[in-house]
Amino acid sequence: MPYAEGKKLLTYIFNLELLWCVLGPGVGIGIYFLTYWNWNSLPSGVHLADESHRSTDGRFVAERALYDLGALTSRGPRVAGSETNERFAVDLLHGAVATIARAALPEYDVTYETQRVNGSYILDYEDYPITSYYRNVQNIVVSVVRRGSFSGKYLLLNAHFDSAVTSPGAGDDGTMVVVMLELMRQLTQTAGSSMQHGVLFLFNGCEENTMQGAHGFVRGHPLAQSVAAFINLDVAANGGREIMFQSGPNYPFLMAYYRDHVQRPYANTLGEEVFQMGLVPSFTDYETLSKQGGWPGLDFALSSYGYLYHTALDARETISAGTLQHIGDNLLGLVRALSNADELGSIRDHREGTAVFFDFMHLFLVYYTETTGMIVNIVLGVLSLALIIGTLFMIMRKEGAVGTNVLFEAGMALIVQTLSIVLGAGLSVLVAVIFDACGRSMSWFTSTWLLFGLYFVPCISGLTLGPFLYVHFRKIPFLHDQGRVILFLHAQHCIYAFLLITLSIGGIRSAFVLLFPIIFYCATTIINMIIQFRLRVWIYVHLAGQLVPVIYFCTLTVTLFAVFVPMTGRSSNSSNPDLQMALFSSLLALLLVGLLTPFVVLFRRKLFVFGTFLLMFLVTAIVAATPEGFPFRERTSPQRYYIFHQQRNFYWPNGTLRDSGAIYYLHPQDRHTPALLQSEVPEWSAARLLGDECERELYCGIPFYINRYHRQSGSSYWLPAVEPPIFPEQVIFQFVSRESPAPGRHRLFFRVQGPSHMSLYVSPLAGRKLVGWSFSDRIPPSGKRWNGQDVYFVNFFSGSLDLAPFTFYIEIEQEVGTGDSHFYLSVVAQYMHHDTVYRAREFQSLLNKMPNYAHTVAYPGYLESWIF
């Protein structure tokens, strides 16, 4: 090849477009990794050896908290009702508190007690309300006040020491329990610190079972009357930094204290609204303390590495000293400040509405009231529209173009940009549907970087394609390409402004995320108007203005994926999680590059741009089809299975047995249930959907631990079992007596005895109505109806290892001429914390065949269903 032709070819290949195709993604990836590094950066833990140094005087000591965590988790899972929780954990915490109290400085009065409480309340969840009834729940309550300066008001700190089934609970919620112990040490053993209000430490012993410990304190402890505000400490993951994701409600001064006294803030209104919309499959004691206690508060939770949440891998080894130090440093400053806050002395005088809050790269917190946010958002939205109009007039004057032509092109740019957004999201959704249809959903579950190639790239391609096609096929003489790019950018900015105003009027506080592109675009537009959009120069001004928004949205991307990706492994098998990730990715891509993609118009060789997109997508898709794209890993991101060995007995109204048998019930947790299990364990190939069982029997005749499990009954599976389950304690259920307190009313008394975790399903027949029972003062709403009948659910818990018989009544009102039978009653028992020796050999053999990447929750269950 002649030298001149070779040089020409090289010049063609190595051009400005290719440089930007490499440099653009490279800069984006670099910024993303910078924010990821910042997100993972934690302080070094303070050691016990450092405690005597003046520089660490009064600082949280992470090493001691780690020792406490090791002790708390040394006996394995602490399921409420188990000996490990009701005796070992209570004794250990009681001893730790006693040691702290003895070492407290003389100016502090430290008192403590073990509360044992009974109670009930109604959790009015949509479709599946729960009547939560409990006996002998144990809490450890510690009061710390400074002698001579106690106002009579308390700041409450709450964490739960019980754990989920099979889980040692090092993260959830052992981390926060030991943090509270160390906070107590520092508050009571540091001289010279003031404390206007008392600090009340609630170590509650039953959160995992419908938050009964917190309710028992609210309704059953005398000091609850003196609580002014609270801080709830919980965990939805393992390690990392804690996020403050709920505040108030209606007491924004709490956010002011958080902003001023937390060293490394991590808080976001978006997280609060997403949680309150029910998109997070978890609940915390914040709900109980806020609604039942009527107190304002802050809700903290760890949010990283949720793959191990509620599994046997949630062990002491997964918690770092840096995590504990981060939490402790933040909370110690906040607790000290709030214990001296004048607002706590007259808390009701400071009710002002909700707050908008967010941090920037965990460096500082921005906080303002919702009213202020509404004003700011509307003003900025109007300013944005004014700047767009001003720029259009400038273009008309500068280019000498006819006003109607410029306005037409501006309108077309808005339409094209809107369609490009739809196209980008549509391409991402199409990829999600295809991958799910090919059995490759959740390929990003462990290898989260695949999300960028699979879903970000198609969306960005769609955003880019619209402006390119419009400019390519529609040539206009009165406006150069840079002017057309300005129109597309203004169109995107107009969309942001419209959304900002609309969401603000709709009361969506998370609209604040749009402030980043809007504020910086307004600023650069003003500068560019001053320099009259000087050719090429305005581009660099614009790009410089995009740096801060891109950094913020990279941080938001890190957070959202760290929180939501692991959650897709504990949802259901009936929905496609790739659709959720595709929509998340499309939204984030729009925020990240929505004000950058129109620059494709200026590229001479646009083939390089779309070729780069295609190459990135194909490489990612190929990797997703390899073992790297298999969703699950043995030690880091396991697949979750709930498999229960259940005995079911059904009785006729005359008390004779009409059906009986044992089954294995598989409750789905992710999109790959039961397909992966059936490919690994041949026995599960014979599994059947519940199907007609749900029509024949009340709530499918399955002893659901909690009634909302019935929501997934259409996608749950079962196998017949040869061997019956082995039960440590038998359920003893007896009909005691009947009486008629009024004409047409029937009150039936029963006695039941069984394990710590039991439940009841009550379903009156047609023409009957539940009008009274022992479990609550009022009758709750019905859950999802069965065969036209109301269904009421009672979660019945017995703590403190006290399994004494319980007598209760059910009262039914009957219409005239409706027969002698009145209601279905199903009695359910769960044996969730007993030793594996209580597994039948067939059950254990089935579990032994589970794949190594699976984490299985497995225990016996029992149901007997009657018609009275």
PDB file of C-alpha atoms in Angstrom, residues 740-859:
ATOM      1  CA  SER A 740     -74.872 -17.309  72.883  1.00  0.00           C
ATOM      2  CA  PRO A 741     -74.437 -13.828  74.370  1.00  0.00           C
ATOM      3  CA  ALA A 742     -77.310 -12.485  72.210  1.00  0.00           C
ATOM      4  CA  PRO A 743     -79.813 -13.807  69.646  1.00  0.00           C
ATOM      5  CA  GLY A 744     -78.023 -14.696  66.424  1.00  0.00           C
ATOM      6  CA  ARG A 745     -74.612 -14.549  68.098  1.00  0.00           C
ATOM      7  CA  HIS A 746     -72.375 -17.512  68.868  1.00  0.00           C
ATOM      8  CA  ARG A 747     -69.253 -17.319  71.009  1.00  0.00           C
ATOM      9  CA  LEU A 748     -67.003 -20.371  70.838  1.00  0.00           C
ATOM     10  CA  PHE A 749     -64.099 -20.955  73.247  1.00  0.00           C
ATOM     11  CA  PHE A 750     -60.935 -22.879  72.338  1.00  0.00           C
ATOM     12  CA  ARG A 751     -57.667 -23.848  73.965  1.00  0.00           C
ATOM     13  CA  VAL A 752     -54.403 -24.209  72.064  1.00  0.00           C
ATOM     14  CA  GLN A 753     -50.863 -25.134  72.990  1.00  0.00           C
ATOM     15  CA  GLY A 754     -47.856 -25.480  70.710  1.00  0.00           C
ATOM     16  CA  PRO A 755     -44.503 -23.966  69.742  1.00  0.00           C
ATOM     17  CA  SER A 756     -43.498 -20.315  70.060  1.00  0.00           C
ATOM     18  CA  HIS A 757     -44.615 -19.380  66.536  1.00  0.00           C
ATOM     19  CA  MET A 758     -48.254 -20.105  65.767  1.00  0.00           C
ATOM     20  CA  SER A 759     -51.013 -18.473  63.776  1.00  0.00           C
ATOM     21  CA  LEU A 760     -54.729 -18.680  63.169  1.00  0.00           C
ATOM     22  CA  TYR A 761     -56.832 -18.175  60.051  1.00  0.00           C
ATOM     23  CA  VAL A 762     -60.515 -17.393  60.677  1.00  0.00           C
ATOM     24  CA  SER A 763     -62.981 -17.297  57.769  1.00  0.00           C
ATOM     25  CA  PRO A 764     -66.723 -16.848  58.495  1.00  0.00           C
ATOM     26  CA  LEU A 765     -69.077 -18.660  56.133  1.00  0.00           C
ATOM     27  CA  ALA A 766     -71.516 -16.781  53.901  1.00  0.00           C
ATOM     28  CA  GLY A 767     -74.173 -14.997  55.957  1.00  0.00           C
ATOM     29  CA  ARG A 768     -71.901 -14.809  59.036  1.00  0.00           C
ATOM     30  CA  LYS A 769     -69.688 -12.041  60.341  1.00  0.00           C
ATOM     31  CA  LEU A 770     -66.834 -11.940  62.836  1.00  0.00           C
ATOM     32  CA  VAL A 771     -67.871  -9.502  65.571  1.00  0.00           C
ATOM     33  CA  GLY A 772     -65.512 -10.333  68.419  1.00  0.00           C
ATOM     34  CA  TRP A 773     -62.469 -12.335  69.482  1.00  0.00           C
ATOM     35  CA  SER A 774     -59.741 -12.447  72.097  1.00  0.00           C
ATOM     36  CA  PHE A 775     -56.954 -11.012  69.969  1.00  0.00           C
ATOM     37  CA  SER A 776     -57.833  -7.329  69.608  1.00  0.00           C
ATOM     38  CA  ASP A 777     -60.349  -4.749  70.773  1.00  0.00           C
ATOM     39  CA  ARG A 778     -61.607  -4.165  67.243  1.00  0.00           C
ATOM     40  CA  ILE A 779     -62.027  -6.455  64.290  1.00  0.00           C
ATOM     41  CA  PRO A 780     -59.401  -5.751  61.617  1.00  0.00           C
ATOM     42  CA  PRO A 781     -60.159  -5.522  57.904  1.00  0.00           C
ATOM     43  CA  SER A 782     -60.377  -8.825  56.088  1.00  0.00           C
ATOM     44  CA  GLY A 783     -57.405 -10.073  54.163  1.00  0.00           C
ATOM     45  CA  LYS A 784     -57.769 -11.247  50.585  1.00  0.00           C
ATOM     46  CA  ARG A 785     -61.085 -13.066  50.436  1.00  0.00           C
ATOM     47  CA  TRP A 786     -61.339 -16.804  49.805  1.00  0.00           C
ATOM     48  CA  ASN A 787     -64.328 -18.164  47.873  1.00  0.00           C
ATOM     49  CA  GLY A 788     -66.284 -15.012  48.726  1.00  0.00           C
ATOM     50  CA  GLN A 789     -65.523 -15.280  52.468  1.00  0.00           C
ATOM     51  CA  ASP A 790     -63.628 -12.844  54.663  1.00  0.00           C
ATOM     52  CA  VAL A 791     -60.308 -14.122  56.024  1.00  0.00           C
ATOM     53  CA  TYR A 792     -58.727 -12.882  59.270  1.00  0.00           C
ATOM     54  CA  PHE A 793     -55.174 -13.681  60.295  1.00  0.00           C
ATOM     55  CA  VAL A 794     -53.596 -13.805  63.768  1.00  0.00           C
ATOM     56  CA  ASN A 795     -49.844 -14.022  64.264  1.00  0.00           C
ATOM     57  CA  PHE A 796     -49.534 -15.622  67.724  1.00  0.00           C
ATOM     58  CA  PHE A 797     -46.149 -15.600  69.482  1.00  0.00           C
ATOM     59  CA  SER A 798     -45.058 -16.925  72.875  1.00  0.00           C
ATOM     60  CA  GLY A 799     -41.710 -15.789  74.241  1.00  0.00           C
ATOM     61  CA  SER A 800     -39.543 -16.409  77.319  1.00  0.00           C
ATOM     62  CA  LEU A 801     -39.715 -20.172  76.653  1.00  0.00           C
ATOM     63  CA  ASP A 802     -43.219 -20.132  78.171  1.00  0.00           C
ATOM     64  CA  LEU A 803     -45.490 -22.352  76.068  1.00  0.00           C
ATOM     65  CA  ALA A 804     -48.441 -22.513  78.450  1.00  0.00           C
ATOM     66  CA  PRO A 805     -51.891 -23.283  76.954  1.00  0.00           C
ATOM     67  CA  PHE A 806     -53.866 -20.302  75.742  1.00  0.00           C
ATOM     68  CA  THR A 807     -57.664 -19.993  75.825  1.00  0.00           C
ATOM     69  CA  PHE A 808     -59.407 -17.733  73.342  1.00  0.00           C
ATOM     70  CA  TYR A 809     -62.846 -17.117  71.902  1.00  0.00           C
ATOM     71  CA  ILE A 810     -64.312 -16.275  68.507  1.00  0.00           C
ATOM     72  CA  GLU A 811     -67.722 -14.612  68.268  1.00  0.00           C
ATOM     73  CA  ILE A 812     -69.821 -14.849  65.110  1.00  0.00           C
ATOM     74  CA  GLU A 813     -73.010 -13.011  64.165  1.00  0.00           C
ATOM     75  CA  GLN A 814     -75.303 -15.161  62.027  1.00  0.00           C
ATOM     76  CA  GLU A 815     -78.110 -14.247  59.660  1.00  0.00           C
ATOM     77  CA  VAL A 816     -81.383 -16.110  60.131  1.00  0.00           C
ATOM     78  CA  GLY A 817     -81.653 -19.466  58.348  1.00  0.00           C
ATOM     79  CA  THR A 818     -77.979 -19.917  57.446  1.00  0.00           C
ATOM     80  CA  GLY A 819     -77.344 -23.339  59.006  1.00  0.00           C
ATOM     81  CA  ASP A 820     -75.386 -24.691  61.943  1.00  0.00           C
ATOM     82  CA  SER A 821     -71.793 -24.204  60.738  1.00  0.00           C
ATOM     83  CA  HIS A 822     -70.286 -20.751  61.197  1.00  0.00           C
ATOM     84  CA  PHE A 823     -66.630 -20.464  60.220  1.00  0.00           C
ATOM     85  CA  TYR A 824     -63.421 -22.127  59.098  1.00  0.00           C
ATOM     86  CA  LEU A 825     -60.599 -22.124  61.616  1.00  0.00           C
ATOM     87  CA  SER A 826     -57.064 -23.132  60.667  1.00  0.00           C
ATOM     88  CA  VAL A 827     -54.477 -23.593  63.405  1.00  0.00           C
ATOM     89  CA  VAL A 828     -50.878 -23.283  62.199  1.00  0.00           C
ATOM     90  CA  ALA A 829     -47.566 -24.020  63.929  1.00  0.00           C
ATOM     91  CA  GLN A 830     -44.006 -23.282  62.763  1.00  0.00           C
ATOM     92  CA  TYR A 831     -40.970 -25.099  64.194  1.00  0.00           C
ATOM     93  CA  MET A 832     -38.410 -22.642  62.912  1.00  0.00           C
ATOM     94  CA  HIS A 833     -35.704 -22.614  65.586  1.00  0.00           C
ATOM     95  CA  HIS A 834     -35.399 -26.250  66.567  1.00  0.00           C
ATOM     96  CA  ASP A 835     -32.404 -28.491  66.057  1.00  0.00           C
ATOM     97  CA  THR A 836     -31.948 -30.299  62.744  1.00  0.00           C
ATOM     98  CA  VAL A 837     -32.437 -33.620  64.570  1.00  0.00           C
ATOM     99  CA  TYR A 838     -36.132 -32.838  64.169  1.00  0.00           C
ATOM    100  CA  ARG A 839     -35.883 -33.267  60.405  1.00  0.00           C
ATOM    101  CA  ALA A 840     -37.224 -36.501  58.991  1.00  0.00           C
ATOM    102  CA  ARG A 841     -34.660 -38.592  57.101  1.00  0.00           C
ATOM    103  CA  GLU A 842     -36.431 -38.088  53.786  1.00  0.00           C
ATOM    104  CA  PHE A 843     -36.512 -34.315  54.374  1.00  0.00           C
ATOM    105  CA  GLN A 844     -32.825 -34.209  55.247  1.00  0.00           C
ATOM    106  CA  SER A 845     -31.973 -36.337  52.221  1.00  0.00           C
ATOM    107  CA  LEU A 846     -33.815 -33.890  49.993  1.00  0.00           C
ATOM    108  CA  LEU A 847     -31.960 -30.958  51.536  1.00  0.00           C
ATOM    109  CA  ASN A 848     -28.594 -32.680  51.150  1.00  0.00           C
ATOM    110  CA  LYS A 849     -29.079 -32.579  47.387  1.00  0.00           C
ATOM    111  CA  MET A 850     -29.425 -28.809  47.244  1.00  0.00           C
ATOM    112  CA  PRO A 851     -26.836 -27.124  44.994  1.00  0.00           C
ATOM    113  CA  ASN A 852     -23.832 -25.530  46.685  1.00  0.00           C
ATOM    114  CA  TYR A 853     -24.857 -22.032  45.623  1.00  0.00           C
ATOM    115  CA  ALA A 854     -28.202 -22.356  47.466  1.00  0.00           C
ATOM    116  CA  HIS A 855     -29.075 -21.060  50.897  1.00  0.00           C
ATOM    117  CA  THR A 856     -32.081 -22.969  52.215  1.00  0.00           C
ATOM    118  CA  VAL A 857     -34.419 -22.104  55.059  1.00  0.00           C
ATOM    119  CA  ALA A 858     -36.010 -25.424  55.984  1.00  0.00           C
ATOM    120  CA  TYR A 859     -38.127 -26.488  58.941  1.00  0.00           C
TER     121      TYR A 859
END
